Amino acid sequence: MERRESSTFTPASETPVSTEVAEELSIDDIEIRVPVLDGESASKYSYKELNRQWLLLTEAARREILSVPEVREIAKRFIDLPVDESLSGAFLEALSSNERIARLLERYKEQIGDFLELAPVPDEEVVPDISNAPQLHNLESTIKYLLQGHDNQYTPEFYEELKRIVDSGVFLHGITASERLIITQRYRFAREVKLLALQAEVLSDGQDIEMMNENEFVLPSGTTITLNIENETKRQELLNPQNWKKRRQIKDRVYELLVGSSKYILKEKKTARHKDTMRHGHKPGITSLQEFQVAEYFQENAVIEQGDIKLNWESPVATVTFLDGFQFTVFEYTEGLIEDGSAIQQLSQEILENREMYEDEFNVIREMAKTFVEHPRVLKYSYRNTESSLKSLLKWLGLRKETSIQELTFNDFALIKSIRMQNKLEALRDETIIKNGFENRDHDGFAFKINILEGRPQLEIFGFDFEYFSPLHDGIIEDSLERIRKSNRNRDNYQGLTFYRRYLGDITIIKNAAYYAMLAIEGLLDTQEEFSI
């Protein structure tokens, strides 16, 4: 706890002040927490330059670990030390006995050197996690803001309002935006130290590795490695630290690895010191070993191919758990994955380029759609048949009432077909997770891929994030399955194309009718007798 030594906001003599309130709340005596880093003090650092210098230092450390036994011995001491803000600075300081690293540290001392020497942000302030910890307020900025609302007068109301803010604790607890950055950065650096220490230990003590079974090893430090690699060449390549070349961050806990000539994906177990956490605070997920086991199970038991759609899962190859709790899983790298928002447009383009494969289906949908254009559900959500309510509904949905119904174009068919394929895949994914006895508490972690099979596009969805998968009790699997089926069916029947205007533009009656024609062919329409099919 720190106290302000002086205030730049002592009221001027000509400013009217409530003596009684001012004596009760002296600005000079307001206790504040002085941050490790704020906007002003952080301005000396270039985060781009910090990353560049860290990359050069750790690459030098990696090479020295590979070639210099003394450096290897120093580095492996960090294998069981906890991941925290001070670890990366301590690591480089320990390695500074090496002349090459010492020269780099001297060169970069004003940026990375100074940055790593900053005091750690108190753990008790980083609650529940980096992103959701309260914001530490600046007293001087707050006073300036309050004065603006009181005509720059230190009135009794000003002091009363300031006292309420002081009593809330926002000057004593919380972290600044700059502190969020420093915590995120230094924890990332610390996790990379752990990988360098792992490399050092495997090189130094490889002969002392205890084999629990064919696929599980325990290092002298107690670090465990579990493998799932059938290809012996790849297995030896992955286990040889001489091949561990590069690690590039993709997002918060996810990295691309280059091992020998092969690329992999590394996923750390998420903690409260990762940035991308749940909205209301970090919730612990499963361990990396459990993530490895769940991914292995789904890859072996839940790959499903149904014509032009395919459900697939990321393939785990290894998982590592350190004694201090740091852990990660390594997965096969999958080329050609597409973000959710791009899949529909790219798939529709493939359908357009392979029109001959869809001509018959297009003609069927085009004719069926004409029988749907008069039905209320095509207009969505309303079964009222007055002209005024219909106009109001069309305006709210972004639909337009057409004086004459246009023919369905192949371009629109391609987009609507792509939307249906994606929706079918997502429904298949949801049901498959539950059928296999799991629920997913986080709905992210999926991407798409487009395959061309005999000239016809196939949409493939990849499940690649298992950290919040948890087992369901046998007694609730059927109920959960029924709920998700009902939810997906309601989405198909009562939302239609409502949320796809960014792809389709105006959702005209014929477009909506075509969508319901596709549902009818799939047998997914509720009360199909309402339609003239």
Short mmCIF file of C-alpha atoms in Angstrom, two decimals:
data_model
loop_
_atom_site.label_atom_id
_atom_site.label_comp_id
_atom_site.label_asym_id
_atom_site.label_seq_id
_atom_site.Cartn_x
_atom_site.Cartn_y
_atom_site.Cartn_z
CA MET A 1 0.00 0.00 0.00
CA GLU A 2 1.43 3.37 -1.01
CA ARG A 3 0.41 6.93 -0.09
CA ARG A 4 0.64 9.99 -2.28
CA GLU A 5 3.50 12.25 -1.19
CA SER A 6 1.95 15.38 -2.67
CA SER A 7 -0.98 16.55 -4.74
CA THR A 8 -1.04 18.81 -7.74
CA PHE A 9 -4.68 19.51 -6.99
CA THR A 10 -4.48 21.73 -3.91
CA PRO A 11 -7.41 24.18 -4.28
CA ALA A 12 -6.40 27.71 -5.25
CA SER A 13 -7.05 30.35 -2.61
CA GLU A 14 -9.68 32.10 -4.72
CA THR A 15 -11.69 28.87 -5.23
CA PRO A 16 -14.59 28.40 -2.79
CA VAL A 17 -14.12 25.20 -0.75
CA SER A 18 -16.22 23.45 1.87
CA THR A 19 -13.80 23.47 4.80
CA GLU A 20 -15.66 20.76 6.70
CA VAL A 21 -15.66 18.28 3.80
CA ALA A 22 -12.14 19.22 2.68
CA GLU A 23 -10.79 18.52 6.14
CA GLU A 24 -12.54 15.15 6.15
CA LEU A 25 -11.07 14.20 2.76
CA SER A 26 -7.60 15.58 2.10
CA ILE A 27 -6.51 14.85 -1.44
CA ASP A 28 -2.90 14.63 -0.27
CA ASP A 29 -3.78 11.77 2.07
CA ILE A 30 -5.73 9.58 -0.35
CA GLU A 31 -4.03 6.20 -0.51
CA ILE A 32 -3.34 4.82 -3.96
CA ARG A 33 -1.59 1.86 -5.46
CA VAL A 34 1.33 3.00 -7.61
CA PRO A 35 1.30 0.73 -10.71
CA VAL A 36 4.36 -1.08 -11.99
CA LEU A 37 3.61 0.42 -15.37
CA ASP A 38 1.09 2.99 -16.62
CA GLY A 39 0.55 4.70 -19.96
CA GLU A 40 3.26 7.28 -19.36
CA SER A 41 5.98 4.96 -18.04
CA ALA A 42 5.15 2.32 -20.66
CA SER A 43 5.82 4.76 -23.51
CA LYS A 44 9.56 4.05 -23.33
CA TYR A 45 9.00 0.47 -24.53
CA SER A 46 8.32 -0.66 -28.07
CA TYR A 47 6.51 -3.98 -27.83
CA LYS A 48 7.49 -4.81 -31.38
CA GLU A 49 11.13 -4.23 -30.46
CA LEU A 50 10.76 -6.20 -27.21
CA ASN A 51 9.50 -9.18 -29.18
CA ARG A 52 12.31 -8.87 -31.70
CA GLN A 53 14.97 -8.72 -29.00
CA TRP A 54 13.44 -11.61 -27.09
CA LEU A 55 13.39 -13.70 -30.27
CA LEU A 56 17.04 -13.00 -30.95
CA LEU A 57 18.05 -13.75 -27.36
CA THR A 58 16.12 -17.02 -27.15
CA GLU A 59 17.36 -18.15 -30.55
CA ALA A 60 20.91 -17.53 -29.33
CA ALA A 61 20.08 -19.43 -26.14
CA ARG A 62 18.64 -22.34 -28.17
CA ARG A 63 21.79 -22.63 -30.25
CA GLU A 64 24.05 -22.42 -27.23
CA ILE A 65 21.98 -25.10 -25.47
CA LEU A 66 22.46 -27.38 -28.47
CA SER A 67 26.21 -26.85 -28.70
CA VAL A 68 27.55 -25.85 -25.26
CA PRO A 69 27.17 -28.38 -22.39
CA GLU A 70 27.70 -25.69 -19.72
CA VAL A 71 24.79 -23.62 -21.05
CA ARG A 72 22.68 -26.77 -21.24
CA GLU A 73 23.30 -27.47 -17.57
CA ILE A 74 22.28 -23.96 -16.58
CA ALA A 75 19.13 -24.00 -18.73
CA LYS A 76 17.82 -27.31 -17.44
CA ARG A 77 17.69 -25.94 -13.88
CA PHE A 78 14.60 -24.00 -14.96
CA ILE A 79 12.64 -27.14 -15.89
CA ASP A 80 10.75 -27.31 -12.58
CA LEU A 81 10.61 -23.61 -11.68
CA PRO A 82 7.14 -22.05 -11.74
CA VAL A 83 5.98 -19.91 -14.64
CA ASP A 84 5.78 -16.29 -13.46
CA GLU A 85 6.78 -12.77 -14.48
CA SER A 86 10.31 -13.03 -13.12
CA LEU A 87 11.29 -16.35 -14.76
CA SER A 88 12.44 -14.98 -18.12
CA GLY A 89 14.68 -12.34 -16.53
CA ALA A 90 16.21 -14.87 -14.16
CA PHE A 91 16.81 -17.25 -17.08
CA LEU A 92 18.70 -14.68 -19.15
CA GLU A 93 20.67 -13.51 -16.16
CA ALA A 94 21.74 -17.10 -15.44
CA LEU A 95 22.79 -17.57 -19.08
CA SER A 96 24.75 -14.30 -19.13
CA SER A 97 27.83 -16.27 -18.12
CA ASN A 98 27.87 -17.23 -21.80
CA GLU A 99 29.78 -14.61 -23.77
CA ARG A 100 27.43 -14.58 -26.76
CA ILE A 101 24.32 -14.09 -24.66
CA ALA A 102 26.06 -11.53 -22.44
CA ARG A 103 26.88 -9.40 -25.49
CA LEU A 104 23.27 -9.47 -26.64
CA LEU A 105 22.01 -8.58 -23.17
CA GLU A 106 24.36 -5.61 -23.03
CA ARG A 107 23.19 -4.45 -26.44
CA TYR A 108 19.51 -4.71 -25.50
CA LYS A 109 19.69 -3.62 -21.87
CA GLU A 110 17.66 -0.40 -22.37
CA GLN A 111 14.64 -2.26 -23.78
CA ILE A 112 14.34 -5.97 -22.98
CA GLY A 113 16.85 -5.77 -20.11
CA ASP A 114 15.00 -2.96 -18.37
CA PHE A 115 11.59 -4.47 -19.17
CA LEU A 116 12.42 -7.82 -17.56
CA GLU A 117 13.76 -6.11 -14.43
CA LEU A 118 10.45 -4.39 -13.68
CA ALA A 119 8.81 -5.59 -10.47
CA PRO A 120 6.02 -8.14 -10.95
CA VAL A 121 2.42 -6.98 -10.75
CA PRO A 122 1.02 -8.22 -7.40
CA ASP A 123 -0.86 -11.50 -7.90
CA GLU A 124 -3.66 -10.40 -5.61
CA GLU A 125 -4.53 -7.63 -8.08
CA VAL A 126 -4.76 -9.93 -11.10
CA VAL A 127 -8.11 -11.47 -10.11
CA PRO A 128 -9.84 -13.34 -11.62
CA ASP A 129 -7.43 -13.12 -14.58
CA ILE A 130 -5.51 -10.68 -16.77
CA SER A 131 -8.45 -9.63 -18.95
CA ASN A 132 -11.11 -9.45 -16.25
CA ALA A 133 -9.14 -7.92 -13.37
CA PRO A 134 -10.60 -4.53 -12.36
CA GLN A 135 -9.14 -1.38 -13.86
CA LEU A 136 -6.91 0.63 -11.54
CA HIS A 137 -8.09 4.25 -11.67
CA ASN A 138 -5.74 7.21 -11.79
CA LEU A 139 -6.44 9.74 -9.02
CA GLU A 140 -5.27 12.83 -10.90
CA SER A 141 -7.28 11.96 -14.01
CA THR A 142 -10.35 11.28 -11.89
CA ILE A 143 -10.07 14.64 -10.11
CA LYS A 144 -9.74 16.46 -13.43
CA TYR A 145 -12.82 14.68 -14.72
CA LEU A 146 -14.86 15.43 -11.59
CA LEU A 147 -13.87 19.10 -11.63
CA GLN A 148 -15.26 19.45 -15.16
CA GLY A 149 -18.65 18.48 -13.80
CA HIS A 150 -18.44 21.07 -11.02
CA ASP A 151 -17.35 24.13 -13.04
CA ASN A 152 -13.76 23.57 -11.85
CA GLN A 153 -14.88 24.35 -8.30
CA TYR A 154 -13.91 22.30 -5.23
CA THR A 155 -17.48 22.27 -4.01
CA PRO A 156 -18.94 20.11 -1.22
CA GLU A 157 -20.60 18.02 -3.95
CA PHE A 158 -17.20 17.50 -5.59
CA TYR A 159 -15.71 16.18 -2.35
CA GLU A 160 -18.73 13.98 -1.67
CA GLU A 161 -18.51 12.45 -5.14
CA LEU A 162 -14.75 11.96 -4.81
CA LYS A 163 -15.21 10.32 -1.41
CA ARG A 164 -17.67 7.80 -2.88
CA ILE A 165 -15.09 6.89 -5.54
CA VAL A 166 -12.28 6.65 -2.97
CA ASP A 167 -14.40 4.40 -0.77
CA SER A 168 -15.02 2.05 -3.73
CA GLY A 169 -11.30 1.13 -3.71
CA VAL A 170 -10.61 1.85 -7.38
CA PHE A 171 -7.41 3.75 -6.54
CA LEU A 172 -6.05 0.90 -4.42
CA HIS A 173 -7.02 -2.23 -6.34
CA GLY A 174 -6.91 -3.31 -9.96
CA ILE A 175 -4.35 -3.11 -12.76
CA THR A 176 -3.62 -0.66 -15.58
CA ALA A 177 -3.84 -1.43 -19.29
CA SER A 178 -0.05 -1.34 -19.44
CA GLU A 179 0.18 -3.85 -16.60
CA ARG A 180 -2.11 -6.21 -18.53
CA LEU A 181 0.38 -6.03 -21.39
CA ILE A 182 3.44 -6.60 -19.22
CA ILE A 183 1.87 -9.61 -17.48
CA THR A 184 0.79 -11.16 -20.79
CA GLN A 185 4.20 -10.57 -22.37
CA ARG A 186 6.35 -11.81 -19.49
CA TYR A 187 4.24 -14.92 -18.90
CA ARG A 188 4.58 -15.75 -22.58
CA PHE A 189 8.34 -15.32 -22.29
CA ALA A 190 8.36 -17.54 -19.19
CA ARG A 191 6.55 -20.35 -21.00
CA GLU A 192 9.16 -20.22 -23.74
CA VAL A 193 11.85 -20.54 -21.07
CA LYS A 194 10.19 -23.81 -20.03
CA LEU A 195 10.52 -25.16 -23.57
CA LEU A 196 14.20 -24.24 -23.68
CA ALA A 197 14.68 -25.97 -20.32
CA LEU A 198 12.91 -29.05 -21.67
CA GLN A 199 15.19 -29.05 -24.68
CA ALA A 200 18.21 -28.79 -22.38
CA GLU A 201 17.10 -31.63 -20.11
CA VAL A 202 16.29 -34.05 -22.93
CA LEU A 203 19.70 -33.35 -24.48
CA SER A 204 21.58 -33.51 -21.20
CA ASP A 205 19.82 -36.43 -19.49
CA GLY A 206 18.32 -38.35 -22.37
CA GLN A 207 20.03 -41.52 -21.26
CA ASP A 208 18.30 -41.29 -17.87
CA ILE A 209 14.75 -41.07 -19.23
CA GLU A 210 12.48 -43.62 -17.58
CA MET A 211 10.17 -45.42 -19.99
CA MET A 212 6.83 -46.17 -18.31
CA ASN A 213 5.62 -47.90 -21.49
CA GLU A 214 6.13 -47.60 -25.22
CA ASN A 215 4.48 -44.18 -25.38
CA GLU A 216 5.12 -42.63 -21.96
CA PHE A 217 8.41 -41.26 -20.64
CA VAL A 218 9.45 -39.57 -17.39
CA LEU A 219 12.46 -37.25 -17.32
CA PRO A 220 14.72 -37.00 -14.25
CA SER A 221 12.95 -33.73 -13.34
CA GLY A 222 9.62 -35.55 -13.18
CA THR A 223 8.38 -34.05 -16.44
CA THR A 224 6.22 -36.59 -18.32
CA ILE A 225 5.93 -36.99 -22.09
CA THR A 226 3.14 -39.02 -23.70
CA LEU A 227 3.18 -39.85 -27.43
CA ASN A 228 0.71 -40.95 -30.10
CA ILE A 229 2.86 -41.38 -33.20
CA GLU A 230 2.82 -44.51 -35.35
CA ASN A 231 5.30 -43.24 -37.94
CA GLU A 232 8.70 -44.12 -36.48
CA THR A 233 10.57 -41.49 -38.52
CA LYS A 234 8.30 -38.74 -37.26
CA ARG A 235 8.53 -40.12 -33.75
CA GLN A 236 12.32 -39.92 -33.72
CA GLU A 237 12.24 -36.49 -35.34
CA LEU A 238 9.88 -35.13 -32.68
CA LEU A 239 11.86 -36.60 -29.78
CA ASN A 240 15.20 -35.18 -30.94
CA PRO A 241 15.73 -31.65 -29.50
CA GLN A 242 18.19 -30.91 -32.30
CA ASN A 243 15.12 -30.71 -34.56
CA TRP A 244 13.15 -28.25 -32.41
CA LYS A 245 13.55 -25.15 -34.55
CA LYS A 246 10.83 -22.52 -34.30
CA ARG A 247 7.74 -21.57 -32.30
CA ARG A 248 5.38 -18.89 -33.66
CA GLN A 249 2.39 -17.65 -31.71
CA ILE A 250 -0.93 -17.93 -33.55
CA LYS A 251 -3.12 -16.81 -30.67
CA ASP A 252 -3.13 -16.75 -26.89
CA ARG A 253 -2.34 -20.38 -26.03
CA VAL A 254 -1.75 -21.68 -29.57
CA TYR A 255 1.58 -21.86 -31.40
CA GLU A 256 2.88 -23.22 -34.65
CA LEU A 257 5.96 -25.41 -34.20
CA LEU A 258 8.60 -26.33 -36.73
CA VAL A 259 10.26 -29.63 -35.85
CA GLY A 260 12.69 -30.82 -38.49
CA SER A 261 10.75 -30.51 -41.74
CA SER A 262 7.33 -30.91 -40.11
CA LYS A 263 4.89 -28.34 -38.73
CA TYR A 264 2.78 -28.97 -35.62
CA ILE A 265 0.34 -27.07 -33.44
CA LEU A 266 1.19 -26.62 -29.74
CA LYS A 267 -1.58 -25.73 -27.27
CA GLU A 268 -0.78 -24.76 -23.71
CA LYS A 269 -3.20 -25.45 -20.90
CA LYS A 270 -5.01 -22.16 -20.40
CA THR A 271 -4.55 -20.40 -17.07
CA ALA A 272 -5.59 -17.13 -15.45
CA ARG A 273 -2.35 -15.71 -16.85
CA HIS A 274 -3.47 -16.20 -20.44
CA LYS A 275 -5.31 -13.29 -22.02
CA ASP A 276 -8.07 -15.01 -24.01
CA THR A 277 -10.27 -16.21 -21.16
CA MET A 278 -14.01 -16.54 -20.64
CA ARG A 279 -16.08 -13.39 -20.49
CA HIS A 280 -16.67 -13.31 -16.75
CA GLY A 281 -13.32 -14.74 -15.72
CA HIS A 282 -11.08 -17.74 -16.33
CA LYS A 283 -12.65 -21.15 -15.74
CA PRO A 284 -10.20 -24.07 -15.46
CA GLY A 285 -10.53 -26.58 -18.26
CA ILE A 286 -9.25 -30.12 -18.50
CA THR A 287 -5.54 -30.91 -18.24
CA SER A 288 -3.34 -31.18 -21.31
CA LEU A 289 -3.14 -34.95 -20.81
CA GLN A 290 -6.94 -35.11 -20.73
CA GLU A 291 -7.12 -32.88 -23.81
CA PHE A 292 -4.72 -35.29 -25.52
CA GLN A 293 -6.87 -38.28 -24.50
CA VAL A 294 -10.16 -36.69 -25.53
CA ALA A 295 -8.73 -35.66 -28.91
CA GLU A 296 -7.34 -39.15 -29.42
CA TYR A 297 -10.75 -40.66 -28.62
CA PHE A 298 -12.64 -38.41 -31.05
CA GLN A 299 -10.11 -38.96 -33.81
CA GLU A 300 -10.50 -42.72 -33.42
CA ASN A 301 -14.27 -42.89 -32.84
CA ALA A 302 -16.05 -39.83 -34.16
CA VAL A 303 -14.88 -39.08 -37.71
CA ILE A 304 -18.05 -39.11 -39.84
CA GLU A 305 -18.41 -38.67 -43.60
CA GLN A 306 -21.85 -38.14 -45.13
CA GLY A 307 -21.59 -37.38 -48.84
CA ASP A 308 -20.74 -33.71 -49.28
CA ILE A 309 -20.04 -33.08 -45.58
CA LYS A 310 -17.41 -34.52 -43.23
CA LEU A 311 -16.81 -34.21 -39.49
CA ASN A 312 -13.18 -34.52 -38.47
CA TRP A 313 -11.03 -33.83 -35.41
CA GLU A 314 -7.52 -32.63 -34.71
CA SER A 315 -4.98 -35.44 -34.24
CA PRO A 316 -2.84 -35.31 -31.07
CA VAL A 317 0.76 -36.49 -31.28
CA ALA A 318 2.22 -35.64 -27.86
CA THR A 319 1.54 -34.06 -24.50
CA VAL A 320 4.02 -32.80 -21.89
CA THR A 321 3.37 -32.06 -18.20
CA PHE A 322 5.92 -30.28 -15.99
CA LEU A 323 6.04 -30.70 -12.21
CA ASP A 324 5.17 -27.03 -11.62
CA GLY A 325 1.91 -27.45 -13.55
CA PHE A 326 2.89 -25.98 -16.91
CA GLN A 327 1.67 -28.32 -19.64
CA PHE A 328 0.83 -28.48 -23.33
CA THR A 329 -0.36 -30.79 -26.09
CA VAL A 330 1.05 -31.05 -29.61
CA PHE A 331 -1.24 -31.76 -32.59
CA GLU A 332 -0.75 -32.55 -36.25
CA TYR A 333 -0.77 -29.47 -38.45
CA THR A 334 -3.71 -29.33 -40.88
CA GLU A 335 -3.23 -27.31 -44.07
CA GLY A 336 -6.01 -25.30 -45.68
CA LEU A 337 -8.26 -24.57 -42.71
CA ILE A 338 -10.79 -21.76 -43.22
CA GLU A 339 -12.29 -19.47 -40.60
CA ASP A 340 -16.02 -19.77 -39.96
CA GLY A 341 -16.82 -16.45 -41.61
CA SER A 342 -15.12 -17.37 -44.91
CA ALA A 343 -16.34 -20.94 -45.38
CA ILE A 344 -19.73 -20.10 -46.93
CA GLN A 345 -18.30 -17.71 -49.51
CA GLN A 346 -15.46 -20.03 -50.52
CA LEU A 347 -17.74 -23.07 -50.71
CA SER A 348 -20.32 -21.21 -52.83
CA GLN A 349 -17.54 -20.21 -55.21
CA GLU A 350 -16.52 -23.86 -55.58
CA ILE A 351 -20.14 -24.79 -56.31
CA LEU A 352 -20.31 -22.07 -58.97
CA GLU A 353 -17.13 -23.39 -60.57
CA ASN A 354 -18.54 -26.95 -60.57
CA ARG A 355 -22.08 -26.07 -61.68
CA GLU A 356 -22.54 -29.19 -63.79
CA MET A 357 -22.41 -31.29 -60.60
CA TYR A 358 -25.38 -29.37 -59.15
CA GLU A 359 -27.55 -28.63 -62.18
CA ASP A 360 -30.16 -31.31 -61.44
CA GLU A 361 -30.42 -30.37 -57.76
CA PHE A 362 -30.70 -26.69 -58.68
CA ASN A 363 -33.62 -27.38 -61.06
CA VAL A 364 -35.46 -29.37 -58.37
CA ILE A 365 -34.99 -26.66 -55.73
CA ARG A 366 -35.96 -23.91 -58.16
CA GLU A 367 -39.29 -25.59 -58.94
CA MET A 368 -40.03 -26.57 -55.34
CA ALA A 369 -39.32 -23.04 -54.12
CA LYS A 370 -42.24 -21.74 -56.20
CA THR A 371 -44.65 -23.79 -54.07
CA PHE A 372 -43.36 -22.16 -50.86
CA VAL A 373 -43.64 -18.49 -51.77
CA GLU A 374 -47.17 -17.97 -50.40
CA HIS A 375 -46.65 -19.68 -47.06
CA PRO A 376 -46.33 -17.53 -43.88
CA ARG A 377 -43.26 -19.35 -42.57
CA VAL A 378 -41.28 -18.27 -45.59
CA LEU A 379 -41.84 -14.73 -44.26
CA LYS A 380 -40.63 -15.84 -40.83
CA TYR A 381 -41.98 -15.62 -37.29
CA SER A 382 -45.51 -14.38 -38.12
CA TYR A 383 -48.66 -16.25 -38.98
CA ARG A 384 -50.81 -13.07 -39.15
CA ASN A 385 -52.22 -12.44 -42.63
CA THR A 386 -53.04 -8.72 -42.57
CA GLU A 387 -51.29 -6.53 -45.12
CA SER A 388 -50.01 -4.11 -42.43
CA SER A 389 -48.50 -6.80 -40.24
CA LEU A 390 -46.92 -8.40 -43.28
CA LYS A 391 -45.28 -5.14 -44.36
CA SER A 392 -44.05 -4.52 -40.83
CA LEU A 393 -42.61 -8.02 -40.61
CA LEU A 394 -40.88 -7.73 -43.97
CA LYS A 395 -39.29 -4.43 -42.96
CA TRP A 396 -38.05 -5.81 -39.61
CA LEU A 397 -36.49 -8.87 -41.26
CA GLY A 398 -34.91 -6.99 -44.13
CA LEU A 399 -37.16 -8.82 -46.57
CA ARG A 400 -38.88 -6.96 -49.36
CA LYS A 401 -42.33 -7.68 -50.66
CA GLU A 402 -42.00 -8.54 -54.31
CA THR A 403 -44.64 -7.50 -56.80
CA SER A 404 -43.58 -10.47 -58.91
CA ILE A 405 -41.61 -13.44 -57.64
CA GLN A 406 -38.26 -13.74 -59.37
CA GLU A 407 -36.73 -17.01 -60.48
CA LEU A 408 -34.09 -18.49 -58.18
CA THR A 409 -30.64 -17.81 -59.66
CA PHE A 410 -27.82 -20.34 -59.55
CA ASN A 411 -25.67 -17.80 -57.68
CA ASP A 412 -28.25 -17.62 -54.90
CA PHE A 413 -28.67 -21.39 -54.96
CA ALA A 414 -24.90 -21.82 -54.45
CA LEU A 415 -24.93 -19.53 -51.40
CA ILE A 416 -28.04 -21.11 -49.86
CA LYS A 417 -26.66 -24.61 -50.51
CA SER A 418 -23.41 -23.58 -48.75
CA ILE A 419 -25.36 -22.26 -45.76
CA ARG A 420 -27.28 -25.52 -45.48
CA MET A 421 -24.09 -27.59 -45.69
CA GLN A 422 -22.49 -25.56 -42.90
CA ASN A 423 -25.61 -25.76 -40.71
CA LYS A 424 -25.84 -29.53 -41.24
CA LEU A 425 -22.21 -29.95 -40.27
CA GLU A 426 -22.59 -27.88 -37.13
CA ALA A 427 -25.66 -29.91 -36.12
CA LEU A 428 -23.76 -33.15 -36.79
CA ARG A 429 -20.85 -31.88 -34.69
CA ASP A 430 -23.12 -30.93 -31.77
CA GLU A 431 -24.93 -34.26 -31.76
CA THR A 432 -21.73 -36.28 -32.15
CA ILE A 433 -20.11 -34.65 -29.12
CA ILE A 434 -23.11 -35.56 -26.97
CA LYS A 435 -23.52 -39.05 -28.43
CA ASN A 436 -19.96 -39.76 -27.37
CA GLY A 437 -20.72 -38.71 -23.82
CA PHE A 438 -19.30 -35.18 -23.72
CA GLU A 439 -20.39 -31.58 -23.58
CA ASN A 440 -18.41 -28.58 -24.77
CA ARG A 441 -18.59 -25.58 -22.43
CA ASP A 442 -16.90 -23.33 -25.01
CA HIS A 443 -18.39 -23.15 -28.49
CA ASP A 444 -15.27 -21.90 -30.23
CA GLY A 445 -12.59 -24.18 -31.58
CA PHE A 446 -13.79 -25.26 -35.01
CA ALA A 447 -12.66 -24.48 -38.55
CA PHE A 448 -13.57 -25.64 -42.02
CA LYS A 449 -11.83 -27.13 -45.01
CA ILE A 450 -13.04 -27.61 -48.57
CA ASN A 451 -12.18 -30.84 -50.37
CA ILE A 452 -12.92 -31.62 -54.02
CA LEU A 453 -14.08 -35.22 -54.45
CA GLU A 454 -14.60 -36.29 -58.06
CA GLY A 455 -15.30 -32.70 -59.07
CA ARG A 456 -17.81 -32.05 -56.28
CA PRO A 457 -16.96 -29.84 -53.28
CA GLN A 458 -17.10 -31.40 -49.81
CA LEU A 459 -17.24 -29.24 -46.70
CA GLU A 460 -15.22 -30.63 -43.79
CA ILE A 461 -15.37 -29.27 -40.25
CA PHE A 462 -12.46 -29.75 -37.86
CA GLY A 463 -12.88 -29.82 -34.12
CA PHE A 464 -9.59 -28.55 -32.75
CA ASP A 465 -10.15 -27.22 -29.25
CA PHE A 466 -10.94 -29.73 -26.50
CA GLU A 467 -9.98 -27.72 -23.41
CA TYR A 468 -13.58 -27.35 -22.20
CA PHE A 469 -14.86 -30.82 -23.12
CA SER A 470 -16.23 -32.58 -20.07
CA PRO A 471 -17.95 -35.97 -19.67
CA LEU A 472 -21.72 -36.25 -19.36
CA HIS A 473 -23.39 -38.62 -16.93
CA ASP A 474 -25.02 -41.55 -18.72
CA GLY A 475 -28.41 -40.58 -17.35
CA ILE A 476 -28.52 -37.22 -19.11
CA ILE A 477 -27.02 -38.06 -22.51
CA GLU A 478 -30.40 -38.81 -24.13
CA ASP A 479 -31.99 -35.68 -22.66
CA SER A 480 -29.04 -33.56 -23.80
CA LEU A 481 -29.22 -35.09 -27.27
CA GLU A 482 -32.93 -34.37 -27.51
CA ARG A 483 -32.38 -30.76 -26.43
CA ILE A 484 -29.65 -30.09 -28.99
CA ARG A 485 -31.70 -31.72 -31.76
CA LYS A 486 -34.67 -29.56 -30.86
CA SER A 487 -32.48 -26.45 -30.75
CA ASN A 488 -30.95 -27.17 -34.17
CA ARG A 489 -34.33 -28.02 -35.67
CA ASN A 490 -35.83 -24.79 -34.34
CA ARG A 491 -32.90 -22.87 -35.81
CA ASP A 492 -33.49 -24.48 -39.19
CA ASN A 493 -37.27 -24.00 -39.15
CA TYR A 494 -37.73 -20.64 -37.46
CA GLN A 495 -34.61 -18.65 -38.29
CA GLY A 496 -34.09 -19.68 -41.88
CA LEU A 497 -31.84 -17.19 -43.62
CA THR A 498 -32.44 -14.35 -41.15
CA PHE A 499 -28.80 -14.13 -40.01
CA TYR A 500 -27.18 -14.51 -43.44
CA ARG A 501 -27.84 -11.13 -45.01
CA ARG A 502 -24.10 -10.42 -45.23
CA TYR A 503 -23.87 -13.23 -47.79
CA LEU A 504 -27.24 -12.92 -49.51
CA GLY A 505 -28.02 -9.22 -49.42
CA ASP A 506 -31.79 -8.74 -49.36
CA ILE A 507 -33.44 -11.96 -48.20
CA THR A 508 -36.10 -12.12 -50.89
CA ILE A 509 -39.09 -14.43 -50.74
CA ILE A 510 -37.66 -16.76 -53.39
CA LYS A 511 -34.38 -17.12 -51.46
CA ASN A 512 -36.21 -17.99 -48.26
CA ALA A 513 -38.47 -20.36 -50.17
CA ALA A 514 -35.44 -22.14 -51.65
CA TYR A 515 -34.00 -22.63 -48.17
CA TYR A 516 -37.22 -24.27 -46.96
CA ALA A 517 -37.33 -26.40 -50.10
CA MET A 518 -33.91 -27.77 -49.12
CA LEU A 519 -35.19 -28.50 -45.60
CA ALA A 520 -38.19 -30.32 -47.06
CA ILE A 521 -35.98 -32.55 -49.20
CA GLU A 522 -33.88 -33.36 -46.12
CA GLY A 523 -37.02 -34.21 -44.14
CA LEU A 524 -36.30 -31.51 -41.55
CA LEU A 525 -39.41 -29.35 -41.86
CA ASP A 526 -41.80 -29.32 -38.93
CA THR A 527 -45.47 -29.83 -39.94
CA GLN A 528 -44.57 -30.30 -43.58
CA GLU A 529 -48.24 -30.67 -44.48
CA GLU A 530 -48.56 -26.89 -44.15
CA PHE A 531 -46.58 -26.52 -47.37
CA SER A 532 -47.85 -27.30 -50.83
CA ILE A 533 -45.21 -29.84 -51.75
#
